[in-house]
Short mmCIF file of C-alpha atoms in Angstrom, two decimals:
data_model
loop_
_atom_site.label_atom_id
_atom_site.label_comp_id
_atom_site.label_asym_id
_atom_site.label_seq_id
_atom_site.Cartn_x
_atom_site.Cartn_y
_atom_site.Cartn_z
CA MET A 154 78.41 105.40 66.37
CA THR A 155 76.35 105.08 69.07
CA PRO A 156 72.93 105.22 68.52
CA ILE A 157 70.99 107.66 69.99
CA SER A 158 68.13 106.45 71.29
CA ARG A 159 70.72 103.83 73.57
CA ILE A 160 71.97 106.80 75.18
CA ASP A 161 68.69 109.10 75.75
CA GLN A 162 67.00 105.62 77.88
CA LEU A 163 69.98 105.62 79.92
CA ASP A 164 68.14 103.92 83.51
CA HIS A 165 70.87 106.47 85.39
CA ASP A 166 69.70 109.62 84.37
CA PRO A 167 65.63 109.75 85.23
CA GLU A 168 65.64 113.78 85.23
CA ARG A 169 67.63 113.70 81.68
CA ASN A 170 70.05 115.98 83.42
CA CYS A 171 72.67 114.44 80.83
CA ALA A 172 75.41 113.85 83.24
CA SER A 173 77.26 110.95 81.76
CA LEU A 174 79.92 111.05 79.58
CA ALA A 175 78.05 108.07 77.64
CA HIS A 176 76.32 111.56 75.60
CA MET A 177 79.18 112.42 74.31
CA SER A 178 80.26 108.72 73.41
CA SER A 179 80.53 108.95 69.51
CA LEU A 180 83.10 111.10 70.35
CA VAL A 181 84.86 109.82 72.04
CA LEU A 182 84.64 106.66 70.08
CA ALA A 183 85.81 108.81 67.71
CA CYS A 184 88.75 109.67 69.28
CA LEU A 185 89.76 106.40 70.31
CA ASP A 186 89.78 105.87 66.27
CA ALA A 187 91.47 108.48 65.38
CA VAL A 188 94.51 106.95 67.63
CA GLN A 189 94.50 103.32 66.90
CA ALA A 190 93.54 103.06 70.60
CA ARG A 191 93.55 99.39 71.79
CA SER A 192 93.53 100.15 75.58
CA VAL A 193 91.62 102.41 77.34
CA VAL A 194 91.30 103.56 81.47
CA GLU A 195 88.37 105.02 82.39
CA VAL A 196 88.77 106.66 85.88
CA GLY A 197 84.84 107.25 87.17
CA ALA A 198 83.13 104.52 85.76
CA LEU A 199 80.29 105.16 88.34
CA ALA A 200 77.44 102.94 86.72
CA GLY A 201 79.01 101.85 83.68
CA ASP A 202 76.56 103.95 80.73
CA LEU A 203 79.97 104.82 78.88
CA THR A 204 82.05 101.03 80.32
CA ASP A 205 79.39 99.48 78.07
CA VAL A 206 79.80 101.75 75.01
CA LEU A 207 83.50 101.11 75.70
CA ALA A 208 82.57 97.23 75.97
CA ASP A 209 81.16 97.46 72.30
CA TRP A 210 83.50 98.86 70.82
CA ALA A 211 86.78 97.54 72.47
CA GLN A 212 84.88 93.67 71.39
CA GLY A 213 84.54 94.93 67.46
CA CYS A 214 88.81 96.31 67.80
CA GLY A 215 90.45 93.51 69.87
CA ALA A 216 90.23 96.53 72.97
CA ARG A 217 90.78 96.22 76.50
CA VAL A 218 88.88 98.66 78.68
CA CYS A 219 89.81 99.04 82.90
CA ALA A 220 87.28 100.80 84.69
CA VAL A 221 88.28 102.54 88.11
CA ASP A 222 85.70 103.94 90.65
CA PRO A 223 86.12 102.78 94.26
CA SER A 224 82.76 102.96 95.10
CA PRO A 225 80.88 100.86 91.60
CA HIS A 226 77.32 100.85 91.09
CA GLU A 227 75.72 97.24 91.01
CA ASP A 228 75.70 97.60 87.99
CA LEU A 229 78.98 98.16 86.47
CA LEU A 230 80.19 95.26 88.78
CA SER A 231 77.69 93.31 86.81
CA LEU A 232 79.30 95.02 83.62
CA ALA A 233 82.47 93.75 84.02
CA ARG A 234 81.38 90.19 85.59
CA ASP A 235 79.92 89.62 82.16
CA ARG A 236 82.23 91.20 79.92
CA PRO A 237 85.68 90.06 79.52
CA GLU A 238 86.42 93.29 77.32
CA VAL A 239 86.04 94.94 81.15
CA LYS A 240 88.49 94.73 83.74
CA LEU A 241 87.30 96.85 87.17
CA VAL A 242 89.96 98.52 89.60
CA GLN A 243 87.73 99.35 92.74
CA LYS A 244 90.89 102.21 93.83
CA MET A 245 90.81 106.10 94.18
CA SER A 246 91.94 107.36 90.93
CA ILE A 247 95.62 108.41 91.96
CA LYS A 248 96.93 104.83 93.63
CA ALA A 249 95.24 103.10 90.64
CA LEU A 250 96.84 105.37 87.56
CA ALA A 251 100.27 104.41 89.63
CA GLU A 252 99.88 101.27 89.63
CA ILE A 253 98.35 99.72 86.73
CA ASP A 254 99.40 99.18 82.98
CA LEU A 255 99.72 103.14 81.32
CA PRO A 256 96.54 102.60 78.44
CA ASP A 257 96.41 104.35 75.08
CA VAL A 258 94.53 106.56 76.30
CA VAL A 259 92.90 107.76 79.77
CA ILE A 260 89.61 109.24 80.43
CA LEU A 261 89.31 110.62 83.70
CA ASP A 262 85.76 111.41 84.82
CA GLY A 263 86.07 111.16 88.81
CA ASP A 264 86.09 113.14 91.53
CA HIS A 265 85.24 116.93 90.23
CA ASN A 266 87.91 118.62 92.02
CA TYR A 267 91.57 120.64 91.74
CA TYR A 268 93.92 118.52 93.93
CA THR A 269 92.24 115.26 92.27
CA VAL A 270 92.68 116.46 88.33
CA ILE A 271 95.95 117.77 88.24
CA SER A 272 97.26 115.04 90.88
CA GLU A 273 95.86 112.20 88.30
CA LEU A 274 97.93 114.06 85.54
CA ARG A 275 101.12 114.61 87.01
CA VAL A 276 100.96 110.41 88.20
CA ILE A 277 100.33 109.74 83.97
CA SER A 278 102.81 111.98 83.11
CA GLN A 279 105.67 110.80 85.35
CA ARG A 280 104.84 107.32 83.81
CA ALA A 281 104.78 108.68 80.17
CA SER A 282 105.74 112.20 79.09
CA GLY A 283 106.66 113.81 75.78
CA ALA A 284 105.12 112.38 72.50
CA ASP A 285 104.80 109.42 74.54
CA LEU A 286 101.89 111.06 76.82
CA PRO A 287 98.14 109.26 76.01
CA LEU A 288 95.34 111.02 74.43
CA ILE A 289 93.48 111.99 78.08
CA LEU A 290 89.85 112.62 77.67
CA PHE A 291 88.05 114.86 81.12
CA HIS A 292 84.49 115.09 81.25
CA ASP A 293 83.26 118.20 82.96
CA VAL A 294 85.59 121.11 82.05
CA CYS A 295 82.93 123.86 81.85
CA TRP A 296 79.62 124.75 83.64
CA PRO A 297 79.47 123.88 86.67
CA HIS A 298 82.98 122.61 87.65
CA ALA A 299 85.25 124.32 85.52
CA ARG A 300 86.10 126.81 88.13
CA ARG A 301 84.33 125.01 91.05
CA ASP A 302 86.00 121.89 92.60
CA ASP A 303 83.47 119.31 94.01
CA TYR A 304 84.27 116.92 96.91
CA TYR A 305 83.19 113.07 96.37
CA ASP A 306 84.98 113.02 99.85
CA ILE A 307 86.67 116.08 101.02
CA GLU A 308 88.39 114.27 103.89
CA SER A 309 90.91 112.67 101.32
CA ILE A 310 91.76 115.71 99.79
CA PRO A 311 94.62 117.64 101.68
CA PRO A 312 93.53 120.33 104.01
CA GLU A 313 94.86 123.64 101.68
CA TYR A 314 93.61 122.30 98.81
CA ARG A 315 89.80 122.10 100.43
CA HIS A 316 87.10 125.06 99.19
CA LYS A 317 84.21 125.65 101.49
CA MET A 318 81.13 123.46 100.14
CA VAL A 319 77.52 124.91 99.93
CA GLY A 320 75.87 122.17 101.52
CA ASP A 321 72.29 122.32 102.00
CA ARG A 322 71.83 126.22 101.82
CA GLY A 323 71.39 126.48 98.21
CA GLY A 324 72.17 125.47 94.48
CA LEU A 325 73.95 126.73 91.95
CA LEU A 326 72.99 129.09 88.87
CA PRO A 327 74.93 129.23 85.87
CA GLN A 328 76.29 133.01 85.56
CA GLU A 329 76.22 132.95 89.41
CA PRO A 330 79.76 132.70 91.32
CA GLY A 331 78.61 131.61 94.68
CA PHE A 332 75.20 130.28 95.18
CA SER A 333 71.15 130.83 95.19
CA SER A 334 69.88 130.41 98.59
CA ASP A 335 66.38 129.32 97.22
CA ALA A 336 67.08 128.53 93.57
CA GLY A 337 69.70 126.83 91.22
CA LEU A 338 71.14 123.09 90.68
CA PRO A 339 72.11 120.62 93.94
CA PHE A 340 75.46 120.64 93.99
CA PRO A 341 76.19 120.05 97.59
CA LYS A 342 79.62 118.92 97.64
CA SER A 343 80.45 121.90 95.46
CA ALA A 344 82.68 124.71 96.38
CA GLU A 345 79.90 127.56 97.76
CA ARG A 346 82.89 130.24 95.35
CA GLU A 347 83.56 129.93 91.13
CA GLY A 348 86.91 130.90 90.02
CA GLY A 349 90.37 131.30 91.97
CA PRO A 350 93.43 129.53 92.66
CA ARG A 351 93.40 126.07 92.71
CA ASN A 352 89.97 125.84 91.90
CA GLY A 353 88.00 123.60 89.28
CA VAL A 354 88.65 120.82 86.81
CA LEU A 355 89.80 122.74 83.60
CA THR A 356 91.81 125.15 86.72
CA GLY A 357 93.79 122.10 87.13
CA ILE A 358 94.10 121.10 83.59
CA GLU A 359 95.84 124.57 82.71
CA ASP A 360 97.72 124.73 85.94
CA PHE A 361 99.26 121.43 84.33
CA ILE A 362 99.90 122.42 80.79
CA ALA A 363 101.37 124.96 82.23
CA GLU A 364 104.28 122.62 83.53
CA SER A 365 104.51 121.22 80.39
CA ASP A 366 105.78 121.74 76.58
CA ARG A 367 103.87 121.28 73.57
CA LEU A 368 100.46 120.52 74.97
CA ARG A 369 97.08 121.44 73.08
CA LEU A 370 94.03 120.86 74.83
CA ALA A 371 90.36 121.58 72.69
CA VAL A 372 86.88 121.93 74.74
CA VAL A 373 83.60 121.17 73.18
CA PRO A 374 81.18 122.52 75.22
CA ALA A 375 78.49 120.70 75.47
CA PHE A 376 77.11 118.19 78.18
CA TYR A 377 78.86 119.69 80.94
CA GLY A 378 82.36 120.23 78.70
CA PHE A 379 84.49 118.05 77.07
CA GLY A 380 87.94 117.63 76.89
CA VAL A 381 90.48 116.39 75.11
CA LEU A 382 94.52 116.90 76.04
CA TRP A 383 97.22 115.28 73.85
CA HIS A 384 101.21 115.91 72.65
CA GLN A 385 101.25 117.63 69.34
CA ASP A 386 104.52 115.37 69.22
CA ALA A 387 102.25 112.44 69.09
CA PRO A 388 102.14 110.53 66.15
CA TRP A 389 98.73 110.68 65.74
CA ALA A 390 98.40 113.85 66.75
CA SER A 391 97.42 114.78 62.96
CA GLY A 392 94.65 112.73 63.25
CA LEU A 393 93.11 113.50 65.83
CA GLN A 394 93.08 117.42 65.80
CA THR A 395 91.09 116.60 62.41
CA VAL A 396 88.48 114.97 64.52
CA ILE A 397 88.22 116.96 67.29
CA GLU A 398 89.20 120.63 66.06
CA PRO A 399 85.52 120.99 64.29
CA TRP A 400 84.09 120.67 68.19
CA ASP A 401 86.60 123.00 70.00
CA ALA A 402 85.02 125.78 71.85
CA ASN A 403 82.13 126.18 68.76
CA PRO A 404 80.24 129.18 69.55
CA VAL A 405 77.10 127.09 68.12
CA LEU A 406 77.18 124.36 70.83
CA ALA A 407 78.69 126.67 73.83
CA ALA A 408 75.29 128.77 73.11
CA LEU A 409 73.29 125.18 73.30
CA GLU A 410 74.55 124.15 76.63
CA SER A 411 74.34 127.52 77.83
CA ASN A 412 70.21 127.56 76.87
CA ARG A 413 70.22 123.96 78.32
CA LEU A 414 72.00 124.75 81.23
CA GLU A 415 69.54 127.87 82.24
CA HIS A 416 66.04 125.73 81.55
CA LEU A 417 67.74 122.64 83.89
CA ALA A 418 68.14 125.36 86.31
CA ARG A 419 64.99 127.19 86.07
CA SER A 420 63.19 123.89 85.66
CA HIS A 421 64.54 122.21 88.98
CA SER A 422 63.86 126.30 90.81
CA ARG A 423 60.46 125.12 90.19
CA LEU A 424 60.44 122.10 90.80
CA MET A 425 61.69 123.27 94.74
CA GLN A 426 59.19 125.28 94.34
CA LEU A 427 56.22 123.04 93.90
CA ALA A 428 57.72 120.65 96.64
CA ARG A 429 57.67 123.20 99.29
CA GLN A 430 53.60 124.74 98.14
CA GLU A 431 53.29 120.90 97.71
CA ALA A 432 54.69 120.27 101.58
CA VAL A 433 52.47 123.09 102.66
CA LEU A 434 49.58 121.76 101.27
CA ASP A 435 49.87 118.47 103.45
CA ARG A 436 50.73 120.09 106.49
CA LEU A 437 46.97 121.64 105.90
CA LEU A 438 45.43 118.29 105.29
CA GLY A 439 46.86 116.68 108.49
CA SER A 440 45.49 120.12 110.12
CA SER A 441 43.39 119.85 113.08
CA ALA A 442 42.22 123.09 113.03
CA PHE A 443 41.26 122.92 108.98
CA GLU A 444 39.73 120.40 109.54
CA VAL A 445 37.46 121.96 112.48
CA ALA A 446 37.34 125.28 110.49
CA GLU A 447 36.12 122.82 107.06
CA ARG A 448 33.08 121.08 109.16
CA LEU A 449 31.78 124.94 110.36
CA SER A 450 32.05 126.05 106.64
CA LYS A 451 30.12 122.63 105.59
CA ALA A 452 27.72 123.18 108.74
CA ARG A 453 27.26 127.68 107.85
CA ALA A 454 26.01 125.92 104.21
CA ARG A 455 23.86 123.48 105.23
CA ALA A 456 22.01 126.32 107.61
CA GLY A 457 22.09 128.45 104.56
CA VAL A 458 24.12 131.32 106.43
CA ALA A 459 25.82 132.99 103.78
CA THR A 460 30.25 134.27 103.30
CA SER A 461 31.98 136.65 101.53
CA GLN A 462 34.48 133.59 101.28
CA SER A 463 33.77 129.63 100.07
CA LEU A 464 36.39 126.94 102.17
CA VAL A 465 38.84 125.44 100.27
CA SER A 466 38.03 122.08 101.09
CA LYS A 467 40.31 119.35 101.84
CA ASP A 468 38.99 117.25 98.59
CA GLU A 469 40.06 119.96 96.35
CA ILE A 470 42.93 119.89 97.52
CA ARG A 471 43.79 116.25 97.30
CA ARG A 472 42.55 117.12 93.79
CA ALA A 473 45.21 120.08 93.62
CA LEU A 474 47.69 117.53 94.45
CA GLY A 475 46.77 114.32 92.05
CA ARG A 476 45.46 112.41 95.01
#
């Protein structure tokens, strides 16, 4: 089991959004052990938070890890240099999956949009279908990207698969299919509307399953959603199902995740409101008109002139801003 304290202290998650699949690493490792995996490909390794955990696991059982990311963080580059268990492939996922040795397990956590996900799955199934299909693990199969595309580079997506993006016009809120202009979590590269055809990670997985036979999908509704896809005739299917079934669509986890996301969105909205207020106060501190008014107010006070209202001073504003 991965120590909770190690995950809680991820340097790449200072606001504790829990955006890394590393937060689900205990369940990820349980799945790897259930299928007796000895090779894993992680698509979308980014800064290497989960890769680091996988490297420790691989070292303990003689396995190998391939991290795929076209634009790796320096920490992932360092990890690949220092850990012999880890091989780094700096290519786009669809191309990489067509070329690398097919592993026992594929973790798909790269570009969170319909086109990329269904293309990745089709490439994998073309190389190993039926009971030979690797175990496939996913991140972001729940809100916000289950039914809403997000694009790392929208120009790499065929035009017919693109959706108009939110941009800097607002943020995303749970239970809101559009976006809010003055609240919500910032996902500027996400589709402006949730739902509909060819939109979202889970939609892509479901459409792929519809093209195939005897595939089983489990969704663990925690930390943006952890998905597990396997062929029911795989020799390890029964053992995997024993591990994952208690977590699949668990209503308690779903309620906790809904509450967590609501608090995240509200907290971010409050922070944005405070930032706007701070910007206004900063303008006051730099305002020559405010400075003149403050001097006049002080002069009147020294002269004993009574006023119905007291003027806020620059010192009071600085104290309110914690300066």
